[in-house]
Coordinates of C-alpha atoms and ligand atoms in Angstrom, one line a residue:
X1 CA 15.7 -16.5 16.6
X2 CA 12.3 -14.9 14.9
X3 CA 9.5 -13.9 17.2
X4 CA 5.8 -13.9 15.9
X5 CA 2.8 -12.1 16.3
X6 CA 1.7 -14.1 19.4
X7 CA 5.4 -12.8 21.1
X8 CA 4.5 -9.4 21.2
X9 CA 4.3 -7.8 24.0
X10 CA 1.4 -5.6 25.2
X11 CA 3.5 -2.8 26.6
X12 CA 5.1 -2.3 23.6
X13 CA 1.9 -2.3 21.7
X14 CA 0.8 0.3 24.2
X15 CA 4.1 2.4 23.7
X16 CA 3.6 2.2 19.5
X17 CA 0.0 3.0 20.1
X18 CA 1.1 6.1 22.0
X19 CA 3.3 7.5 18.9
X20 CA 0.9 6.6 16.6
X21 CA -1.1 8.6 17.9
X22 CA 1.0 11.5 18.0
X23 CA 1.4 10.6 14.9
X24 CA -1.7 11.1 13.9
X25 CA -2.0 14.8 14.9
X26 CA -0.6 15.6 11.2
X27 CA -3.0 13.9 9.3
X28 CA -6.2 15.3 8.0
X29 CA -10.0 13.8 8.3
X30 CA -11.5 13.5 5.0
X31 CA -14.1 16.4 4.2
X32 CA -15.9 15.0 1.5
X33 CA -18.4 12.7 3.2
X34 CA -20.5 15.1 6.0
X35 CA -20.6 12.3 8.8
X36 CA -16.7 11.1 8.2
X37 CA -15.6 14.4 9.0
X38 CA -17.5 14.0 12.4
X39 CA -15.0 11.4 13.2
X40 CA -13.1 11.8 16.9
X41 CA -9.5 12.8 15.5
X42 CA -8.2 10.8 18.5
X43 CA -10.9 7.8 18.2
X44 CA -7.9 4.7 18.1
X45 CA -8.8 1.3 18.0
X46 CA -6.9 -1.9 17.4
X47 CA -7.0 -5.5 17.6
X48 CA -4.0 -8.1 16.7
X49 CA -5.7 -11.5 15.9
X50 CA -4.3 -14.6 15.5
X51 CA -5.4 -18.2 15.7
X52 CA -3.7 -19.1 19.3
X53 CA -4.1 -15.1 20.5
X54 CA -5.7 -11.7 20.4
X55 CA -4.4 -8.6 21.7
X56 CA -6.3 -5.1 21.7
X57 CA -6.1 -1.6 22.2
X58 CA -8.5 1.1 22.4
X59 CA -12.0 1.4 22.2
X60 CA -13.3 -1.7 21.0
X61 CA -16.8 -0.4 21.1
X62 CA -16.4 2.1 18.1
X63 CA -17.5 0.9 14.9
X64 CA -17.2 2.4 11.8
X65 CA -17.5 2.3 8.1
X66 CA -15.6 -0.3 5.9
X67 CA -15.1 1.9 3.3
X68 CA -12.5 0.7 0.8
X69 CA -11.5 -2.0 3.2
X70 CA -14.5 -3.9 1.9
X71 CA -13.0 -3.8 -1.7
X72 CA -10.9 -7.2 -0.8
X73 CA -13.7 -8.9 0.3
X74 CA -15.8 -7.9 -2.2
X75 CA -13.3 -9.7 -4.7
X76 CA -13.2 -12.5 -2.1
X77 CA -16.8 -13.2 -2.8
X78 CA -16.8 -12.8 -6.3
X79 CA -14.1 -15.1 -6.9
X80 CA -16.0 -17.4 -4.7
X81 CA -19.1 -17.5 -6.4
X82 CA -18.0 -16.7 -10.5
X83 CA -14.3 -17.6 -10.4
X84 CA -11.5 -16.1 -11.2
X85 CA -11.7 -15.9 -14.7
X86 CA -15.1 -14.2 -14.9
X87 CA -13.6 -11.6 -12.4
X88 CA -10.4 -11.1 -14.1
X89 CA -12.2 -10.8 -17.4
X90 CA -13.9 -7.9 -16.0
X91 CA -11.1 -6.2 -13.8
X92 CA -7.3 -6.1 -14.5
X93 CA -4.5 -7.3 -11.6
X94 CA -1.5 -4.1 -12.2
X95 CA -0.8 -1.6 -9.6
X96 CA -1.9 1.8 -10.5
X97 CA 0.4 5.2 -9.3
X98 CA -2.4 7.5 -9.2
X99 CA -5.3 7.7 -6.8
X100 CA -8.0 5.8 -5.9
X101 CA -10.7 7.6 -8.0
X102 CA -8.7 8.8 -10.8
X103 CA -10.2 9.3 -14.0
X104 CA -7.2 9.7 -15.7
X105 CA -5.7 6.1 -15.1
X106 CA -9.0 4.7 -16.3
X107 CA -8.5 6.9 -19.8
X108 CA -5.1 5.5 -20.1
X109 CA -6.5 1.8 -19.6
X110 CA -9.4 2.6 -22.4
X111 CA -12.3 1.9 -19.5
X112 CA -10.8 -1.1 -18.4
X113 CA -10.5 -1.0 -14.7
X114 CA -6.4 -1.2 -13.8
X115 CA -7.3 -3.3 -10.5
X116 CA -10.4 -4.4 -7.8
X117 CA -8.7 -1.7 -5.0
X118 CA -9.0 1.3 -6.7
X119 CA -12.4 3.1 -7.2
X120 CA -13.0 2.3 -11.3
X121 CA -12.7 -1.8 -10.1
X122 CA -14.7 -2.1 -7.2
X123 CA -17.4 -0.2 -8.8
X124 CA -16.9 -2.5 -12.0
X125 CA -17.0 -5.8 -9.4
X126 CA -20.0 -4.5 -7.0
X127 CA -22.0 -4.6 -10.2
X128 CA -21.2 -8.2 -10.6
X129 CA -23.2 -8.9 -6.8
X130 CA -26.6 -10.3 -7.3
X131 CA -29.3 -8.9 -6.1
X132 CA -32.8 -7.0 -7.3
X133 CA -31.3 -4.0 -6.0
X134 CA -28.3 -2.1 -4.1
X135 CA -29.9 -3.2 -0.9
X136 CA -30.2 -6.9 -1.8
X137 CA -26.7 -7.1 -3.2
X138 CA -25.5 -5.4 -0.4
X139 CA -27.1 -7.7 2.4
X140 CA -26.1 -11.2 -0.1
X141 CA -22.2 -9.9 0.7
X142 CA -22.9 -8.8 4.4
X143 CA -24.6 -12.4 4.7
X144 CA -21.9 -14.2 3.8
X145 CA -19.1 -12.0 5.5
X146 CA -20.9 -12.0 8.9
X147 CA -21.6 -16.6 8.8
X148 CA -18.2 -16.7 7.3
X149 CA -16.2 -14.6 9.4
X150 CA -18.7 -15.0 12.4
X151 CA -18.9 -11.1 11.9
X152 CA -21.6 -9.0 13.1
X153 CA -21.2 -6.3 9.9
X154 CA -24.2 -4.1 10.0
X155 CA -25.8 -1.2 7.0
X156 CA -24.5 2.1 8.3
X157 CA -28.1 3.9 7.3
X158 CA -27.0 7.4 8.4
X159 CA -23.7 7.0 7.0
X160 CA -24.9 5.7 3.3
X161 CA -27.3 8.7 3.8
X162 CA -24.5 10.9 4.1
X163 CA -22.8 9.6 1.4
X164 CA -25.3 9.9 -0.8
X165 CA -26.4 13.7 0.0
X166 CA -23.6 15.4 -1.9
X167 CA -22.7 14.4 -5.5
X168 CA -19.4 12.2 -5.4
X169 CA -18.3 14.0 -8.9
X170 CA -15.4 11.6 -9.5
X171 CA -17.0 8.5 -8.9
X172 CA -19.6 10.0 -11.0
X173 CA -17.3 10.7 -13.9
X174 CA -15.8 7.2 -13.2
X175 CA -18.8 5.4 -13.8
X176 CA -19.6 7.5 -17.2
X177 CA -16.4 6.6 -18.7
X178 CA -16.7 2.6 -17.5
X179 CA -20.4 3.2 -19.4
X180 CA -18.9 4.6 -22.5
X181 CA -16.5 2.4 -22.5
X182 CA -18.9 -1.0 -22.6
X183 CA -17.4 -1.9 -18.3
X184 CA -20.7 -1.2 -17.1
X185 CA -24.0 -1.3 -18.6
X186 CA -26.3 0.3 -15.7
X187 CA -23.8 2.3 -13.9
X188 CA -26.3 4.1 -11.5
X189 CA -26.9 0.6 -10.4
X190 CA -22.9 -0.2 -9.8
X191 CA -22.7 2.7 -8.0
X192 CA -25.2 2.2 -5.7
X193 CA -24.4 -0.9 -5.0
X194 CA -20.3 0.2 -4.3
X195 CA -22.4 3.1 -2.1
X196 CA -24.2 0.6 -0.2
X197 CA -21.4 -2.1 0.6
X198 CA -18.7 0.4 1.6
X199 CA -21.3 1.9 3.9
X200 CA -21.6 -2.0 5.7
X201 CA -20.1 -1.2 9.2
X202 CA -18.5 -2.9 12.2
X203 CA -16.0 -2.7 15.1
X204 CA -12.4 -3.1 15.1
X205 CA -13.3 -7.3 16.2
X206 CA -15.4 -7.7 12.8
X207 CA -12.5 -6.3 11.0
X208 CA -9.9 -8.2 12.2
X209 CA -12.3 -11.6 11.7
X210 CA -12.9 -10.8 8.3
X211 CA -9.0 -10.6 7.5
X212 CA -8.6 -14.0 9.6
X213 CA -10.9 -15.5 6.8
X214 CA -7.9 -14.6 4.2
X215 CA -4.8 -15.6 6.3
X216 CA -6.2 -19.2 7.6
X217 CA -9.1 -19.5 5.2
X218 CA -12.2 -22.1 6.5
X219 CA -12.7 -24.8 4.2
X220 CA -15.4 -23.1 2.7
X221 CA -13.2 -21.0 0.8
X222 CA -10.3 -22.1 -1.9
X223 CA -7.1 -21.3 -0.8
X224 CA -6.0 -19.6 -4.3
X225 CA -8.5 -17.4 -4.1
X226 CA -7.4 -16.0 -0.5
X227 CA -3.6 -15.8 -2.3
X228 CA -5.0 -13.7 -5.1
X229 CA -6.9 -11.0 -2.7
X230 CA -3.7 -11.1 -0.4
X231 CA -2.3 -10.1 -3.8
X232 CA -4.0 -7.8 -4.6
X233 CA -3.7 -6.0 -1.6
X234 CA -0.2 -6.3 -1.7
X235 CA 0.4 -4.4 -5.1
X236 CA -3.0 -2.2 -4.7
X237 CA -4.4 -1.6 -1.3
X238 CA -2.7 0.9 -0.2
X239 CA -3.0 3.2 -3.7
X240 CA 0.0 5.2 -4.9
X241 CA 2.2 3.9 -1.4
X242 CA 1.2 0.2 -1.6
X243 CA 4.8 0.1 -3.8
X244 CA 6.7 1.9 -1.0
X245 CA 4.9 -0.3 1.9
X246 CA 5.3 -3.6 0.4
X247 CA 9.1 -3.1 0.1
X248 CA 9.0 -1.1 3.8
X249 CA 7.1 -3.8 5.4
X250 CA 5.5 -6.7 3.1
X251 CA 2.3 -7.1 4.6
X252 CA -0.6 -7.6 2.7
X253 CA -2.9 -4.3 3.6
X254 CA -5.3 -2.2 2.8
X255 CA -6.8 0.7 3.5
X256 CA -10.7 3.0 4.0
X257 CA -11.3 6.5 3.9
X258 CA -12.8 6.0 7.4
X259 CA -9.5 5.6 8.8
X260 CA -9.2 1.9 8.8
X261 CA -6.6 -0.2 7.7
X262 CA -6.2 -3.9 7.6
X263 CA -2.6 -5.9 7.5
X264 CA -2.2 -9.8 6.9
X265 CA 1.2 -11.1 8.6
X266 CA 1.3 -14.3 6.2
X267 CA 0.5 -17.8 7.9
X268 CA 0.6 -16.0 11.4
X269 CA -2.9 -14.0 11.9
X270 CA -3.9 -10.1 11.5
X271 CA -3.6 -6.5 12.5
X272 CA -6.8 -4.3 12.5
X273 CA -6.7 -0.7 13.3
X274 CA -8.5 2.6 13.4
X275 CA -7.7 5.8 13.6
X276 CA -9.3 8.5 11.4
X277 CA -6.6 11.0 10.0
X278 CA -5.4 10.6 7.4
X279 CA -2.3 11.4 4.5
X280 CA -2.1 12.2 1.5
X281 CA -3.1 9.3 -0.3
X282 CA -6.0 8.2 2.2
X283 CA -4.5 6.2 4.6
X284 CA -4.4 6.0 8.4
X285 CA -1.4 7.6 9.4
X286 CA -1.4 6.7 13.1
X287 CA -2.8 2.6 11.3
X288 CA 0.0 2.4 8.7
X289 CA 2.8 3.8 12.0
X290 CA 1.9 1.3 14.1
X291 CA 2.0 -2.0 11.3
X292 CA 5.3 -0.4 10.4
X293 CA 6.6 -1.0 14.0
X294 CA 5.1 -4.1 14.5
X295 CA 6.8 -5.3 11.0
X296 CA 9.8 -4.1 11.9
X297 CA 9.9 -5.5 15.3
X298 CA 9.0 -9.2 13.7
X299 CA 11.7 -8.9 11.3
X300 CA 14.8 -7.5 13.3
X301 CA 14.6 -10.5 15.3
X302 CA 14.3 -12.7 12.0
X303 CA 17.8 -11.9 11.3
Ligands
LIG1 N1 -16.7 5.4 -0.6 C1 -15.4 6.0 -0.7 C2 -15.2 6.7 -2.1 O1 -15.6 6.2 -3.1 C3 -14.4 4.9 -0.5 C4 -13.0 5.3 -0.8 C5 -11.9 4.9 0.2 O2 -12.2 4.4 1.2 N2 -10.7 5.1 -0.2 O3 -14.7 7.7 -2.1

């Protein structure tokens, strides 16, 4: 017998939800954005969305930042409106072991971004929006997410604010070497765009919508192109651990510095959560726990 996403119960959700956030206590808020590291430590949202069924936990009120998590959908609308040849011609499809803004795996790869999920590709991609400027770009892809997804993403002004008052130094670098290396030719501009869309906010309901658009695509949208984001995530969105997490657990996920993470359960609906600490590598330690439990409990009964 297999049980699915809609046969969960909410009591165990609740009991996961508890751990996780114990859980939690061990990872770290990032420091290098001033209004991120205001984040509650024991903010927790989630939301379990399918087509028949939703469950939720938390406070569904909080929004947040996209952060990275907008990277798939960023690649979603690119491949939607150029194709995926004129993506793929600017960004490569491999995982990468190192982390999400590392110069050195661009230097090994000559300037030729190793994949859309890590820092060096969605920079590369958001300079691909159209738009006169980072704003316009920006609001094009929030547009489309929001009437697609029947979202209500908003521009996190303080946020990109904050983002903007200290030097990033490793995007910055990033964006030289993509220059030098004939990936960008206005890189200030690709960085401000990739400032500005990862800065486009909502709650944990927006997030979980958008990731609905990739598991049971509207017609709008080309199936292929939702299998190539899902991916994507799968071999990249969760940096050096998406390796470790596709064999632990299979769903395609990824992750934001905010402390979101979102997982596709194939053909069955999605898992949006948020909770700000987080490892090593970036990633929501109390998000990744509870997907990790709910994988598990899916598959023990597959069996
Ligand atoms: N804006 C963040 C950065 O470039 C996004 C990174 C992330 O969410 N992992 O550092």
């Amino acid at each position: 017998m297999s049980i699915s996403l809609v046969d969960l119960k909410q009591e165990q959700l609740l009991k996961w939800v508890t751990q996780a956030l114990e859980r939690s206590q061990k990872g770290k808020i990032p420091d290098y954005i001033p209004l991120l590291q205001k984040a509650d430590p024991n903010g927790f949202a989630a939301y379990i969305l399918t087509v028949h069924r939703a469950y939720s936990t938390g406070n569904l009120e909080l929004t947040f930042p996209l952060m990275s998590v907008v990277k798939p959908f960023l690649l979603l609308y690119l491949l939607a409106d150029l194709g995926s040849d004129a993506v793929f011609r600017r960004v490569g499809g491999q995982p990468s072991n190192y982390p999400f803004n590392s110069l050195e795996q661009l230097q090994i790869d000559r300037g030729f971004p190793r994949n859309p999920m890590i820092n060096s590709g969605a920079i590369t991609l958001a300079s691909l929006l159209s738009g006169k400027d980072a704003a316009e770009a920006c609001e094009n892809l929030r547009l489309w997410l929001n009437k697609l997804g029947n979202c209500h993403l908003f521009l996190d002004e303080l946020m990109l604010e904050s983002v903007l008052s200290l030097p990033n130094v490793r995007n910055q670098a990033l964006v030289q070497e993509l220059a030098a290396k004939g990936s960008l030719d206005n890189p200030q501009l690709a960085l401000n765009i990739y400032n500005y869309i990862c800065c486009l906010a909502g709650n944990i309901v927006d997030l979980a919508r958008l990731g609905l658009l990739l598991v049971s695509p509207p017609t709008a949208l080309k199936v292929e192109h939702c299998q190539i984001v899902q991916e994507i995530m799968t071999i990249s969105g969760l940096y050096e651990s998406s390796g470790g997490f596709a064999l632990k657990v299979g769903f395609p996920t990824k992750s934001g510095v905010s402390g979101v993470v979102l997982s596709l359960v194939p053909e069955q609906g999605v898992i949006a959560c948020y909770s700000p600490p987080l490892d090593a590598q970036g990633n929501s330690v109390g998000g990744l726990f509870l997907i990790e439990q709910i994988a598990k409990a899916l598959s023990i009964n597959r069996f």
